[in-house]
PDB file of C-alpha atoms and ligand atoms in Angstrom:
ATOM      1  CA  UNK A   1     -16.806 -15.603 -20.164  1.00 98.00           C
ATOM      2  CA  UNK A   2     -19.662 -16.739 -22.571  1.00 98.00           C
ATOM      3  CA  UNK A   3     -19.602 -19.931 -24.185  1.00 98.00           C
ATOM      4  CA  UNK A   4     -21.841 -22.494 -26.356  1.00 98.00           C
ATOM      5  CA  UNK A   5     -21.639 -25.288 -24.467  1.00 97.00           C
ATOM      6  CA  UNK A   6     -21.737 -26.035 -20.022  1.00 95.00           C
ATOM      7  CA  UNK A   7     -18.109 -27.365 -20.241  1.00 94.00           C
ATOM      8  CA  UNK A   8     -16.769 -25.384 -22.574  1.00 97.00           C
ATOM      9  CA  UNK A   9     -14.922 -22.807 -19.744  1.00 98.00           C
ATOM     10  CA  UNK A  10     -13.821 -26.014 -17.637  1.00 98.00           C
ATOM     11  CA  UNK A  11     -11.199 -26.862 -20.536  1.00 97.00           C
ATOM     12  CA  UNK A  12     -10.062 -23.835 -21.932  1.00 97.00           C
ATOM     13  CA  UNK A  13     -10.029 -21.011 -19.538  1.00 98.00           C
ATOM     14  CA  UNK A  14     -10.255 -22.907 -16.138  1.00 98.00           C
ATOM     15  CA  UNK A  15      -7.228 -21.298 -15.140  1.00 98.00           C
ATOM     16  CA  UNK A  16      -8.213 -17.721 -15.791  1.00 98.00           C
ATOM     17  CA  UNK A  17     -10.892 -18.270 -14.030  1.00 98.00           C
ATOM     18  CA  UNK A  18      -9.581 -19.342 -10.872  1.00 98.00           C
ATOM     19  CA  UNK A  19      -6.778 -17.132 -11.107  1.00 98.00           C
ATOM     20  CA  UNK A  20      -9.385 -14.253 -11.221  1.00 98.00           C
ATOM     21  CA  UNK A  21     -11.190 -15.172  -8.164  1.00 98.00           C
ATOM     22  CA  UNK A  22      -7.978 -15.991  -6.199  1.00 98.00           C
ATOM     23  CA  UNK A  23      -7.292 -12.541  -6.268  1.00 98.00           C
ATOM     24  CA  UNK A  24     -10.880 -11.613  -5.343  1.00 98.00           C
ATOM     25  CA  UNK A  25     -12.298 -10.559  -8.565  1.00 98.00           C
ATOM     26  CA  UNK A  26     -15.358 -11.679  -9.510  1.00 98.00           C
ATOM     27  CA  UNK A  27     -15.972 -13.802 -12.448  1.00 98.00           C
ATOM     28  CA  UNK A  28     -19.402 -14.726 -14.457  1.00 98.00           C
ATOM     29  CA  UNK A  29     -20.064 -17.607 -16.809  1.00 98.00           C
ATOM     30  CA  UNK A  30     -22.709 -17.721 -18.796  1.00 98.00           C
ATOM     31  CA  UNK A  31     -23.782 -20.953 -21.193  1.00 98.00           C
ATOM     32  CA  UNK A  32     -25.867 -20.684 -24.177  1.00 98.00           C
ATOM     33  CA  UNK A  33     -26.961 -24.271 -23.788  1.00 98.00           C
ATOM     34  CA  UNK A  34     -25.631 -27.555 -21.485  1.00 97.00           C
ATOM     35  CA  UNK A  35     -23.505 -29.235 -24.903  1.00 95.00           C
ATOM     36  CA  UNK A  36     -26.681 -31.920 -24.352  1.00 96.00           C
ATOM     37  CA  UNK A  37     -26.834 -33.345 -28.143  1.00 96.00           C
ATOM     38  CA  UNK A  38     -23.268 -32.475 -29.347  1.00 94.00           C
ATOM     39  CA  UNK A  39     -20.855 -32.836 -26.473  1.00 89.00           C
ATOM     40  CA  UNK A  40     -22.388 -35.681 -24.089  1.00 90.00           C
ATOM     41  CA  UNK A  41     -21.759 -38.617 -26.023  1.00 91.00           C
ATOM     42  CA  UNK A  42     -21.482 -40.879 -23.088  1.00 90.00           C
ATOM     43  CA  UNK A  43     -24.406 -40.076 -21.235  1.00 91.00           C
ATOM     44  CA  UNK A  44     -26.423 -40.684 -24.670  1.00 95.00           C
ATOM     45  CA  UNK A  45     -24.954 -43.765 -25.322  1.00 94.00           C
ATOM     46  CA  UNK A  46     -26.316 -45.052 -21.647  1.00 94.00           C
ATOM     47  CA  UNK A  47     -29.661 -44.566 -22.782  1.00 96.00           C
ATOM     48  CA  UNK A  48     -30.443 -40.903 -20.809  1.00 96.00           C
ATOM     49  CA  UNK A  49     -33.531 -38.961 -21.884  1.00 96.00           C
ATOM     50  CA  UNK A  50     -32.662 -35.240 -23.353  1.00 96.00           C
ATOM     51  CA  UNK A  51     -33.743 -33.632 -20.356  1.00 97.00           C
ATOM     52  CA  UNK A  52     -31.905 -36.494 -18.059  1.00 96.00           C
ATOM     53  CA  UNK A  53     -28.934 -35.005 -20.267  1.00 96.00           C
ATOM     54  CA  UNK A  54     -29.425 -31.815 -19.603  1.00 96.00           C
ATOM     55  CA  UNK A  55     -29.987 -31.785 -15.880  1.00 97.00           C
ATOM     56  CA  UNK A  56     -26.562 -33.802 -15.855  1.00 95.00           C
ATOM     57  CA  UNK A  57     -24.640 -31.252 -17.479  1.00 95.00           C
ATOM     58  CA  UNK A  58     -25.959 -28.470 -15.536  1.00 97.00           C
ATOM     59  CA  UNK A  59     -24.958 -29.967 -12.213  1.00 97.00           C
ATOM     60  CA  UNK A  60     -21.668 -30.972 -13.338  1.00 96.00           C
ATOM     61  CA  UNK A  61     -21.067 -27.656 -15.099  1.00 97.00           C
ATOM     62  CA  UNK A  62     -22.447 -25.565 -11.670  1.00 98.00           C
ATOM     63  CA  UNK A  63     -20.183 -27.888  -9.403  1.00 98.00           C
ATOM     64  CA  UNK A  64     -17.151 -26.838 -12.061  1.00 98.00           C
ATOM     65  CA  UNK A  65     -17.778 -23.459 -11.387  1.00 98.00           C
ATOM     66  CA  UNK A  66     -18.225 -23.813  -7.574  1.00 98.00           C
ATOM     67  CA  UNK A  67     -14.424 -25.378  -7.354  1.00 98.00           C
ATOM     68  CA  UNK A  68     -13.416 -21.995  -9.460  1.00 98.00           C
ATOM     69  CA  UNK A  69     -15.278 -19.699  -7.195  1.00 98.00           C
ATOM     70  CA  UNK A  70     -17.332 -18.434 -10.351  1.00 98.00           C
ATOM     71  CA  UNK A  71     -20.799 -17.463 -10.879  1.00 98.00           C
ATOM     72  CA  UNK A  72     -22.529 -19.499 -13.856  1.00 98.00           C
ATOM     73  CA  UNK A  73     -25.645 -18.780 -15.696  1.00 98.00           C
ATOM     74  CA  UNK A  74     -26.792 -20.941 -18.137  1.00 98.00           C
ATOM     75  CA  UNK A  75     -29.452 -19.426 -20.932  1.00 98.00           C
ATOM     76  CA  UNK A  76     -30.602 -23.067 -22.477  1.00 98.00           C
ATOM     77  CA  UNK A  77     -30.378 -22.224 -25.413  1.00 98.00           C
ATOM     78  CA  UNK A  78     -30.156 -25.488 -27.247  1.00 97.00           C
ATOM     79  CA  UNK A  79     -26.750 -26.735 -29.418  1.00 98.00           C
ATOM     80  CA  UNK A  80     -26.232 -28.389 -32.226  1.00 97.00           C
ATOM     81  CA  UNK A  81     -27.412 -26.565 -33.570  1.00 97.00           C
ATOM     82  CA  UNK A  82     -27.033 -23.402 -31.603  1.00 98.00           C
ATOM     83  CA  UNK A  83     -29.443 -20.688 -33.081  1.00 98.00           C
ATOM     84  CA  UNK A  84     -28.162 -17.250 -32.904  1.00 98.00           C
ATOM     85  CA  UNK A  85     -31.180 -14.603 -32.298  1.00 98.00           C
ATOM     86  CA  UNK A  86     -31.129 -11.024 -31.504  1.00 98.00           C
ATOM     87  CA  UNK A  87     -32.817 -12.179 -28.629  1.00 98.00           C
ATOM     88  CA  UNK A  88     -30.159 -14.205 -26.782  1.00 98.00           C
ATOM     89  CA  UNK A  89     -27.734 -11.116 -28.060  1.00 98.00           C
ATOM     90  CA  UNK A  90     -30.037  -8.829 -25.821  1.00 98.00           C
ATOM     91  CA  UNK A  91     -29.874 -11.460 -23.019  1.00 98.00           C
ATOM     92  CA  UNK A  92     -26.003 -10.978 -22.995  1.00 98.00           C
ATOM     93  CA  UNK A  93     -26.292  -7.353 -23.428  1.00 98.00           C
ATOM     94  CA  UNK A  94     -27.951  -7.106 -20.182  1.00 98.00           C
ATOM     95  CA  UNK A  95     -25.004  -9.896 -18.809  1.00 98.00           C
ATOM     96  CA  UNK A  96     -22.633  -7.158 -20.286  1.00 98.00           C
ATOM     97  CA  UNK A  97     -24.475  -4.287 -18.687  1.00 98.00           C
ATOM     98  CA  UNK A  98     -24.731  -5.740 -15.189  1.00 98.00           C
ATOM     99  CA  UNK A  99     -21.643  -7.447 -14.581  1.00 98.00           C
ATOM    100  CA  UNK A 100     -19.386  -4.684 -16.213  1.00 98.00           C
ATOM    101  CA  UNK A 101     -16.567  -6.998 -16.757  1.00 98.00           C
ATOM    102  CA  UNK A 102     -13.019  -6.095 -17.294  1.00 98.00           C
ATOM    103  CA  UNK A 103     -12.367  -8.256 -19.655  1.00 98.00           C
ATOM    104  CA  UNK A 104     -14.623 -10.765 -22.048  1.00 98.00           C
ATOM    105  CA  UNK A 105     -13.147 -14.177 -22.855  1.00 98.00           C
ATOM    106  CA  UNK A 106     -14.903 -16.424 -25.288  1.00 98.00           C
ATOM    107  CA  UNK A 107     -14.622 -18.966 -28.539  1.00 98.00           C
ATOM    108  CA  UNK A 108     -12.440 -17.895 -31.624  1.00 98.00           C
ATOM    109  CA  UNK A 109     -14.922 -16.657 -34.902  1.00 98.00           C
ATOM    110  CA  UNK A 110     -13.315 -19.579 -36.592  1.00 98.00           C
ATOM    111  CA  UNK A 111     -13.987 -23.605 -36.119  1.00 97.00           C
ATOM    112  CA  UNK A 112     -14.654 -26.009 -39.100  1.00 97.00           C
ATOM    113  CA  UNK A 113     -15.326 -28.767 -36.391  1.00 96.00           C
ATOM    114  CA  UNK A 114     -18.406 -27.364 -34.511  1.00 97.00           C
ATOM    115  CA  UNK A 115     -20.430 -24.380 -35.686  1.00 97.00           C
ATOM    116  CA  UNK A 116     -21.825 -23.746 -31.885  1.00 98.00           C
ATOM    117  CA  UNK A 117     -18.270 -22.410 -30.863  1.00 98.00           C
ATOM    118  CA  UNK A 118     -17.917 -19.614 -33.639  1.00 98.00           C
ATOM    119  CA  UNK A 119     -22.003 -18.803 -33.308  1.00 98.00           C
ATOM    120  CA  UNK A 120     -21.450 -18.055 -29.921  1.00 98.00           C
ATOM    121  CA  UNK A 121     -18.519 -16.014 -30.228  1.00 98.00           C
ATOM    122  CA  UNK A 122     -20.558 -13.879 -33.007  1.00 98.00           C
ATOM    123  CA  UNK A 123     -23.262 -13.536 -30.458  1.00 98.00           C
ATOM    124  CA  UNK A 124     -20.972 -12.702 -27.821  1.00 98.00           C
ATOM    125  CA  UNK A 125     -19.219 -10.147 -29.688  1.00 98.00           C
ATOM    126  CA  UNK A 126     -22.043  -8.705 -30.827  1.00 98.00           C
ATOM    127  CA  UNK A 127     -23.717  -8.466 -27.533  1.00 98.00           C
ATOM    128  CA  UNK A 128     -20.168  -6.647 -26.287  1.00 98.00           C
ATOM    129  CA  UNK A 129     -20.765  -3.451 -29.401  1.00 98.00           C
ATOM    130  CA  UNK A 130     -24.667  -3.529 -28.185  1.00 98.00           C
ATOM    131  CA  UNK A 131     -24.096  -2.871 -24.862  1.00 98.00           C
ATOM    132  CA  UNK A 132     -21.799  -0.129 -25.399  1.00 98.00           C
ATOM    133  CA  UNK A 133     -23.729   2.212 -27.103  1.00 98.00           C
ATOM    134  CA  UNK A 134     -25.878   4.511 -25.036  1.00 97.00           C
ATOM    135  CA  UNK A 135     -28.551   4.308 -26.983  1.00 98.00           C
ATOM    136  CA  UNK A 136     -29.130   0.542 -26.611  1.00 98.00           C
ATOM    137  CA  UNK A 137     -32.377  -0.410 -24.485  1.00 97.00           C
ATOM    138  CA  UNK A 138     -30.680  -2.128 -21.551  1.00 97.00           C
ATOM    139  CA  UNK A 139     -30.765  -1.822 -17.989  1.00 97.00           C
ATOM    140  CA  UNK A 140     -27.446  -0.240 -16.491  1.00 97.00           C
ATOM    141  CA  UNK A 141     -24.250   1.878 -17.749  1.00 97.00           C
ATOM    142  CA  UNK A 142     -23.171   1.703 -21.097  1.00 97.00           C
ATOM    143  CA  UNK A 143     -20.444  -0.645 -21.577  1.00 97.00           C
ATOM    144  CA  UNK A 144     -16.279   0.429 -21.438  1.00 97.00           C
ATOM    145  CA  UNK A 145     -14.360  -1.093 -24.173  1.00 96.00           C
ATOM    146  CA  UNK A 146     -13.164  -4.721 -22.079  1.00 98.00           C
ATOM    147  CA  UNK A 147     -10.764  -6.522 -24.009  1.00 98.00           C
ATOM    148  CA  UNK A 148     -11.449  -9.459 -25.805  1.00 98.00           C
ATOM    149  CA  UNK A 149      -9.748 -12.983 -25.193  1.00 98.00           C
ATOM    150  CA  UNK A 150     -10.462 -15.958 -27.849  1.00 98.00           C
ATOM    151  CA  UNK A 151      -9.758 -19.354 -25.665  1.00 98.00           C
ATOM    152  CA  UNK A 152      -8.109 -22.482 -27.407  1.00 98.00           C
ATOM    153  CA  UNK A 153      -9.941 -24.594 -29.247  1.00 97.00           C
ATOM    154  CA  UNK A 154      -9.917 -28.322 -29.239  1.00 95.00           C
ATOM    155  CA  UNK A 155      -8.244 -28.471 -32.735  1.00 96.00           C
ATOM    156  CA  UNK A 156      -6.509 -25.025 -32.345  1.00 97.00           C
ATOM    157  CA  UNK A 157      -4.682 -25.319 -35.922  1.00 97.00           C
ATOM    158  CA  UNK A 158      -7.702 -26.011 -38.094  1.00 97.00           C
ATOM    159  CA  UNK A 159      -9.231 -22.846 -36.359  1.00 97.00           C
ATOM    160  CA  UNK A 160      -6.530 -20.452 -36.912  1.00 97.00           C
ATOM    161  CA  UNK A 161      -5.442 -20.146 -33.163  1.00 98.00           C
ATOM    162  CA  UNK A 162      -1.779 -18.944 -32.648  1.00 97.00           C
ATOM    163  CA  UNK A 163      -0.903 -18.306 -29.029  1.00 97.00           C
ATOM    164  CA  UNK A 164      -0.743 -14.708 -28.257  1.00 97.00           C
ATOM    165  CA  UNK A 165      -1.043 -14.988 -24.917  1.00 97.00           C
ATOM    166  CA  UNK A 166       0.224 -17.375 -22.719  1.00 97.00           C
ATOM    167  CA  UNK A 167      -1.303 -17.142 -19.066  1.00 98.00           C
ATOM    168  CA  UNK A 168       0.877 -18.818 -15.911  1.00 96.00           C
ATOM    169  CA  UNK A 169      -1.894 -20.949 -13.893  1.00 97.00           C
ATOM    170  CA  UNK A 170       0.313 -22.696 -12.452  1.00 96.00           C
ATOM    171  CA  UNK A 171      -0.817 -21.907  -8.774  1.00 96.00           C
ATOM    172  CA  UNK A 172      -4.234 -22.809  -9.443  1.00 98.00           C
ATOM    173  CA  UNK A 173      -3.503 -25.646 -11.966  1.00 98.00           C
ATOM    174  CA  UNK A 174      -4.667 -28.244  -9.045  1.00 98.00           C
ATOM    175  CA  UNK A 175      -8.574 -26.187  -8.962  1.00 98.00           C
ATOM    176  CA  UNK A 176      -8.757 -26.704 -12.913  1.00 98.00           C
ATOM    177  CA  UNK A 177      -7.838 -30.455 -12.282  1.00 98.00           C
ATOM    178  CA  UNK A 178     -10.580 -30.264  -9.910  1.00 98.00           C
ATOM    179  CA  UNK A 179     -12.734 -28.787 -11.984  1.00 98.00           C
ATOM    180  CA  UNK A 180     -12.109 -30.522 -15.032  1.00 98.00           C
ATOM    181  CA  UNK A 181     -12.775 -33.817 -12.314  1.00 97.00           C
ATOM    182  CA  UNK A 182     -16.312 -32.413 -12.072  1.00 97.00           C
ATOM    183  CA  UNK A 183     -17.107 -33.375 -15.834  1.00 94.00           C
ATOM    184  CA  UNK A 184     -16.870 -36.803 -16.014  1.00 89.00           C
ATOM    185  CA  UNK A 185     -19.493 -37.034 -18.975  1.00 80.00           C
ATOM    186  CA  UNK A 186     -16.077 -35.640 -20.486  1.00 84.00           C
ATOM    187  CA  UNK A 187     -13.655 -37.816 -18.591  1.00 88.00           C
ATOM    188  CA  UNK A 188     -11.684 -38.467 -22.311  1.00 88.00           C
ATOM    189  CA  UNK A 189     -10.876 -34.639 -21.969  1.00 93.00           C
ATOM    190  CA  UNK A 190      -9.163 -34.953 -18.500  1.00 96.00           C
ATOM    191  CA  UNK A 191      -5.540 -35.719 -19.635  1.00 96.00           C
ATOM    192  CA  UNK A 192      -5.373 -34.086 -22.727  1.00 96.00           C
ATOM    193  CA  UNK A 193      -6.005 -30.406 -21.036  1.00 97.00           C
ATOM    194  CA  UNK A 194      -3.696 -31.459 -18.377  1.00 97.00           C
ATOM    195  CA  UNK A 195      -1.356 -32.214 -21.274  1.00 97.00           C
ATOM    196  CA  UNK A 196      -2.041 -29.111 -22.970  1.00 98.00           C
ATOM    197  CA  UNK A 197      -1.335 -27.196 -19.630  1.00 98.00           C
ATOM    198  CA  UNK A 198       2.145 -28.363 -19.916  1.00 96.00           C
ATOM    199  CA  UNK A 199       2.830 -27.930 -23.688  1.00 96.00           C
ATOM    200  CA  UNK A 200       1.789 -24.266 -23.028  1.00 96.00           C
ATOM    201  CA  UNK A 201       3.889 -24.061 -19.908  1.00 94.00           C
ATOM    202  CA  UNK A 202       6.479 -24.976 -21.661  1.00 91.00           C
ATOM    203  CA  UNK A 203       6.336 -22.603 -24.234  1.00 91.00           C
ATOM    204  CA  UNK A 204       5.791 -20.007 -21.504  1.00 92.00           C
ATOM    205  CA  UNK A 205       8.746 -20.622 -19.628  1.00 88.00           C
ATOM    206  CA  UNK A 206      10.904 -20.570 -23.265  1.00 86.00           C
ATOM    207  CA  UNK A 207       9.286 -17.067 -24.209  1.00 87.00           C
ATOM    208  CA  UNK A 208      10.130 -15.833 -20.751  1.00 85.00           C
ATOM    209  CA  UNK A 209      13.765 -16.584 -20.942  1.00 71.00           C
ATOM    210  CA  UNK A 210      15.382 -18.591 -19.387  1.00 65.00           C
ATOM    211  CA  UNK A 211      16.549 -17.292 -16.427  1.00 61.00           C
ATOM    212  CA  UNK A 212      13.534 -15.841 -14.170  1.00 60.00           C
ATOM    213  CA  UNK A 213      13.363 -18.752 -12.052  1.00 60.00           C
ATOM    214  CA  UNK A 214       9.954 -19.797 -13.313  1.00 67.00           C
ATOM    215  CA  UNK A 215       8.941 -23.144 -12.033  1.00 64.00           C
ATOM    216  CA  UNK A 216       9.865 -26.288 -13.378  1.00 73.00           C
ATOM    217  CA  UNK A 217       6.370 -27.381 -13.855  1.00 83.00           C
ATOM    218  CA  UNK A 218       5.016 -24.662 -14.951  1.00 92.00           C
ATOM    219  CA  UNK A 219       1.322 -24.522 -17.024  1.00 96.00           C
ATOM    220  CA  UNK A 220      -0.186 -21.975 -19.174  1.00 97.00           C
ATOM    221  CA  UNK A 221      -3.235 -21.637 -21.035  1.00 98.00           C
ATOM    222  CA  UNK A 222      -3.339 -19.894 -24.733  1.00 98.00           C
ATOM    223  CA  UNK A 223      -4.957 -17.222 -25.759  1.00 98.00           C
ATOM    224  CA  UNK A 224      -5.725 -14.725 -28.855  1.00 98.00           C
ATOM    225  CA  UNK A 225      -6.604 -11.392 -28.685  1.00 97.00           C
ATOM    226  CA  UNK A 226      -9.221  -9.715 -31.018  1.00 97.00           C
ATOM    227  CA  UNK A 227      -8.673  -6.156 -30.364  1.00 97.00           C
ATOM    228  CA  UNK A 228      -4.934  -4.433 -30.138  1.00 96.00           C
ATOM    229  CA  UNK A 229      -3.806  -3.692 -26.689  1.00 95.00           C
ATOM    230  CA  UNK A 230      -3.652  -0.490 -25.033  1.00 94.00           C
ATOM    231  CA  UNK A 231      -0.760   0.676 -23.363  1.00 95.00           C
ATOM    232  CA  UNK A 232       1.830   3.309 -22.677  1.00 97.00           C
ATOM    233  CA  UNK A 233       5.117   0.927 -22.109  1.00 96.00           C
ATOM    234  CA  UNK A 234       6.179  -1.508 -24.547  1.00 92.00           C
ATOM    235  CA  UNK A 235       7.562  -3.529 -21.785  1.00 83.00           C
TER     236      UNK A 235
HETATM  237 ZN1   ZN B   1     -18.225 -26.804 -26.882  1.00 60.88          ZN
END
């Protein structure tokens, strides 16, 4: 999972997250900077240095990950704006190359409210076709083809995000609560992800048909795919 900001993956992909390491897989964050001068209004507005900021986010962001049982790196590289450079793409190749993931989630290409989001989906993207060619200077294996999962934005219509996939969390909905608890320089965000949980729970239960005895209360989290899926059974 590679995202712009440190609390970025709390919101939108919590769920897959913990639902990942509830079945023992391992999962890997990685931050291209902490959100310090675009996403931490509150802790600016009582007077906190940049690096005060900064150290904030981190420990908020590493406790987040601790209640999800994920690993979180955070590469610091600055937001707002956040620079792409072939140089952070070779830092994710080598994330790529090491942890082998099965699958990459990350930000859609497209968001007219924050240019961090789509620069580090570029980046990450990028850093996915680098590490799978063999030619590529990079510790490790060349790279399979994992797919590729865009997570919701905060405005998903102005960014072009239709639900492809709608993920059940509900048996680990109470972690990304948690989670989402440990971000309290983002408390505002709190009840409208928990809302959003529902609203694609919802619409999970009514695209599963009604009758296979899906909970009540069931939550989801959207997704888009980038790349078609492979398979040899339609259903
Ligand atoms: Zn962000």
């Amino acid at each position: 999972m590679i995202s712009a900001h440190a609390g970025d993956f709390v919101w939108r992909a919590a769920g897959a997250i913990a639902l990942a390491t509830s079945r023992g897989e391992r999962a890997k964050v990685v931050c291209l900077s902490y959100g310090e001068r675009g996403e931490s209004a509150k802790a600016w507005r009582a007077g906190r240095t940049l690096e005060e900021i900064k150290a904030i986010r981190r420990e908020e962001a590493e406790n987040a990950a601790a209640e999800l049982g994920a690993e979180i790196e955070f590469l610091d590289a600055g937001d707002y704006p956040l620079v792409e450079s072939q140089e952070l793409v070779d830092r994710l190749v080598r994330v790529y190359r090491d942890v082998v993931p099965d699958v990459v989630l990350t930000h859609p290409l497209a968001d007219p409210y924050n240019g961090d989001h789509p620069a580090a989906a570029r980046m990450a993207l990028q850093a996915r076709v680098l590490a799978q060619a063999i030619g590529y200077e990079a510790p490790g294996e060349p790279l399979g083809a994992p797919p590729v999962f865009f997570f919701e934005p905060h405005q998903p219509e102005q960014c072009g995000f239709k639900p492809e996939v709608l993920l059940d969390i509900t048996p680990v909905f109470d972690r990304k609560r948690k989670a989402m608890e440990c971000l309290p320089a983002q408390q505002h965000m709190w009840d409208y992800y928990t809302d959003l949980a529902r609203r694609r729970g919802v619409q999970l239960k009514r695209n599963a048909g009604p009758n296979l005895g899906l909970a009540h209360d069931t939550v989801a989290e959207a997704y888009m795919r980038l790349y078609p899926q492979v398979t040899d059974v339609l259903s």
